[in-house]
GROMACS .gro file of C-alpha atoms in nm:
model
  178
    1UNK     CA    1   7.327   8.174   7.261
    2UNK     CA    2   7.438   8.087   7.613
    3UNK     CA    3   7.793   7.974   7.655
    4UNK     CA    4   7.928   7.833   7.972
    5UNK     CA    5   8.295   7.892   8.024
    6UNK     CA    6   8.469   7.708   8.299
    7UNK     CA    7   8.821   7.738   8.422
    8UNK     CA    8   9.002   7.490   8.634
    9UNK     CA    9   9.335   7.474   8.801
   10UNK     CA   10   9.509   7.176   8.942
   11UNK     CA   11   9.440   7.181   9.316
   12UNK     CA   12   9.773   7.022   9.404
   13UNK     CA   13   9.957   7.294   9.210
   14UNK     CA   14   9.769   7.566   9.397
   15UNK     CA   15   9.832   7.403   9.734
   16UNK     CA   16  10.198   7.355   9.648
   17UNK     CA   17  10.234   7.722   9.558
   18UNK     CA   18  10.072   7.832   9.884
   19UNK     CA   19  10.294   7.597  10.083
   20UNK     CA   20  10.608   7.738   9.921
   21UNK     CA   21  10.492   8.096   9.986
   22UNK     CA   22  10.403   8.016  10.345
   23UNK     CA   23  10.740   7.850  10.407
   24UNK     CA   24  10.924   8.138  10.239
   25UNK     CA   25  10.752   8.401  10.451
   26UNK     CA   26  10.808   8.192  10.763
   27UNK     CA   27  11.182   8.166  10.692
   28UNK     CA   28  11.196   8.537  10.614
   29UNK     CA   29  11.028   8.621  10.943
   30UNK     CA   30  11.267   8.394  11.136
   31UNK     CA   31  11.578   8.544  10.975
   32UNK     CA   32  11.449   8.899  11.029
   33UNK     CA   33  11.377   8.818  11.393
   34UNK     CA   34  11.726   8.672  11.436
   35UNK     CA   35  11.879   8.980  11.275
   36UNK     CA   36  11.676   9.202  11.509
   37UNK     CA   37  11.789   8.999  11.811
   38UNK     CA   38  12.157   9.024  11.714
   39UNK     CA   39  12.118   9.397  11.638
   40UNK     CA   40  11.961   9.448  11.980
   41UNK     CA   41  12.236   9.249  12.150
   42UNK     CA   42  12.502   9.443  11.959
   43UNK     CA   43  12.336   9.771  12.059
   44UNK     CA   44  12.290   9.680  12.426
   45UNK     CA   45  12.643   9.541  12.460
   46UNK     CA   46  12.778   9.846  12.271
   47UNK     CA   47  12.990   9.625  12.048
   48UNK     CA   48  13.233   9.812  11.824
   49UNK     CA   49  13.202   9.830  11.448
   50UNK     CA   50  13.405   9.553  11.282
   51UNK     CA   51  13.556   9.798  11.033
   52UNK     CA   52  13.519   9.825  10.659
   53UNK     CA   53  13.738   9.533  10.553
   54UNK     CA   54  13.596   9.282  10.801
   55UNK     CA   55  13.242   9.399  10.724
   56UNK     CA   56  13.288   9.352  10.349
   57UNK     CA   57  13.465   9.016  10.387
   58UNK     CA   58  13.201   8.896  10.632
   59UNK     CA   59  12.907   9.011  10.423
   60UNK     CA   60  13.031   8.881  10.089
   61UNK     CA   61  13.175   8.564  10.242
   62UNK     CA   62  12.849   8.478  10.416
   63UNK     CA   63  12.647   8.568  10.104
   64UNK     CA   64  12.866   8.334   9.900
   65UNK     CA   65  12.834   8.059  10.163
   66UNK     CA   66  12.456   8.100  10.170
   67UNK     CA   67  12.441   8.082   9.790
   68UNK     CA   68  12.661   7.772   9.770
   69UNK     CA   69  12.470   7.587  10.044
   70UNK     CA   70  12.120   7.694   9.936
   71UNK     CA   71  12.011   7.339   9.847
   72UNK     CA   72  12.158   7.175  10.157
   73UNK     CA   73  12.034   7.169  10.517
   74UNK     CA   74  12.340   7.369  10.626
   75UNK     CA   75  12.211   7.647  10.398
   76UNK     CA   76  11.959   7.743  10.664
   77UNK     CA   77  12.240   7.785  10.915
   78UNK     CA   78  12.440   7.997  10.672
   79UNK     CA   79  12.134   8.216  10.608
   80UNK     CA   80  12.100   8.271  10.983
   81UNK     CA   81  12.475   8.342  11.009
   82UNK     CA   82  12.442   8.601  10.733
   83UNK     CA   83  12.140   8.776  10.888
   84UNK     CA   84  12.298   8.756  11.232
   85UNK     CA   85  12.613   8.922  11.099
   86UNK     CA   86  12.400   9.195  10.939
   87UNK     CA   87  12.232   9.248  11.276
   88UNK     CA   88  12.571   9.267  11.448
   89UNK     CA   89  12.704   9.535  11.211
   90UNK     CA   90  12.377   9.726  11.249
   91UNK     CA   91  12.432   9.762  11.626
   92UNK     CA   92  12.692  10.043  11.612
   93UNK     CA   93  12.476  10.233  11.361
   94UNK     CA   94  12.178  10.206  11.595
   95UNK     CA   95  12.395  10.326  11.884
   96UNK     CA   96  12.491  10.634  11.680
   97UNK     CA   97  12.122  10.719  11.627
   98UNK     CA   98  12.039  10.653  11.992
   99UNK     CA   99  12.327  10.870  12.117
  100UNK     CA  100  12.204  11.151  11.889
  101UNK     CA  101  11.859  11.127  12.053
  102UNK     CA  102  11.694  10.984  11.744
  103UNK     CA  103  11.558  10.658  11.884
  104UNK     CA  104  11.215  10.744  11.746
  105UNK     CA  105  11.355  10.718  11.392
  106UNK     CA  106  11.455  10.357  11.460
  107UNK     CA  107  11.114  10.269  11.599
  108UNK     CA  108  10.929  10.439  11.314
  109UNK     CA  109  11.142  10.268  11.050
  110UNK     CA  110  11.094   9.927  11.213
  111UNK     CA  111  10.721   9.969  11.265
  112UNK     CA  112  10.663  10.119  10.920
  113UNK     CA  113  10.858   9.846  10.745
  114UNK     CA  114  10.677   9.571  10.932
  115UNK     CA  115  10.336   9.727  10.868
  116UNK     CA  116  10.394   9.783  10.495
  117UNK     CA  117  10.541   9.435  10.447
  118UNK     CA  118  10.255   9.263  10.630
  119UNK     CA  119   9.984   9.465  10.453
  120UNK     CA  120  10.128   9.415  10.104
  121UNK     CA  121  10.189   9.046  10.163
  122UNK     CA  122   9.841   8.995  10.303
  123UNK     CA  123   9.688   9.177  10.006
  124UNK     CA  124   9.868   8.962   9.750
  125UNK     CA  125   9.801   8.637   9.935
  126UNK     CA  126   9.430   8.707   9.988
  127UNK     CA  127   9.345   8.851   9.645
  128UNK     CA  128   9.574   8.611   9.454
  129UNK     CA  129   9.616   8.873   9.181
  130UNK     CA  130   9.903   8.851   8.936
  131UNK     CA  131  10.119   9.158   8.998
  132UNK     CA  132  10.374   9.092   8.725
  133UNK     CA  133  10.250   9.400   8.537
  134UNK     CA  134  10.433   9.615   8.795
  135UNK     CA  135  10.780   9.517   8.668
  136UNK     CA  136  10.828   9.800   8.417
  137UNK     CA  137  10.700  10.069   8.650
  138UNK     CA  138  10.921   9.944   8.932
  139UNK     CA  139  11.229   9.966   8.710
  140UNK     CA  140  11.134  10.317   8.597
  141UNK     CA  141  11.077  10.417   8.960
  142UNK     CA  142  11.417  10.284   9.063
  143UNK     CA  143  11.585  10.490   8.789
  144UNK     CA  144  11.392  10.801   8.897
  145UNK     CA  145  11.493  10.753   9.261
  146UNK     CA  146  11.859  10.705   9.166
  147UNK     CA  147  11.856  11.024   8.956
  148UNK     CA  148  11.685  11.208   9.241
  149UNK     CA  149  11.944  11.081   9.489
  150UNK     CA  150  12.228  11.198   9.267
  151UNK     CA  151  12.063  11.538   9.222
  152UNK     CA  152  12.010  11.575   9.596
  153UNK     CA  153  12.380  11.512   9.664
  154UNK     CA  154  12.442  11.850   9.502
  155UNK     CA  155  12.116  12.033   9.576
  156UNK     CA  156  12.080  11.934   9.946
  157UNK     CA  157  11.705  12.000   9.951
  158UNK     CA  158  11.516  11.860  10.253
  159UNK     CA  159  11.190  11.846  10.054
  160UNK     CA  160  11.359  11.643   9.780
  161UNK     CA  161  11.499  11.410  10.046
  162UNK     CA  162  11.147  11.356  10.181
  163UNK     CA  163  11.008  11.302   9.831
  164UNK     CA  164  11.280  11.048   9.748
  165UNK     CA  165  11.207  10.863  10.072
  166UNK     CA  166  10.835  10.854   9.997
  167UNK     CA  167  10.888  10.731   9.640
  168UNK     CA  168  11.130  10.466   9.763
  169UNK     CA  169  10.868  10.342  10.009
  170UNK     CA  170  10.619  10.314   9.721
  171UNK     CA  171  10.872  10.129   9.505
  172UNK     CA  172  10.957   9.891   9.790
  173UNK     CA  173  10.588   9.825   9.845
  174UNK     CA  174  10.548   9.755   9.475
  175UNK     CA  175  10.843   9.516   9.487
  176UNK     CA  176  10.674   9.322   9.766
  177UNK     CA  177  10.356   9.303   9.559
  178UNK     CA  178  10.552   9.203   9.247
   0.00000   0.00000   0.00000
């Protein structure tokens, strides 16, 4: 007996989902670019670190502002203020790495992050697979990494540090897919 099974999905729902994803990734790319620009400016101008108190007040204050204005047009400005502030406080950290002769670490981290994010995003958007099955494994992986980090505080093993970094990259990639 031949059975024909058909499946349909509302086209407007699918287009709406793709539009939301496209807009989300576009906003993410703009805020990351703005953060990179402010980090570069902070690095080039050799701006000082704002200090612990101002950093915490600025970060949590701007996070709160972004959350409270999320549904308003000014929410976009607060999101850019938040990512710009994060870029500003990143400048002195980047200067510390550059002065230690470790500029290649910055470039590798930036390039690796961009490559992994783009590849994982492109994979999910082109295959349209449901990756919700990754949730449990991601949580287990996060717990394993945290335990490994705590162990390495006491053990100080370079190989364990490398392994933790590699596992964290895998978990972050899974989170993008999820």
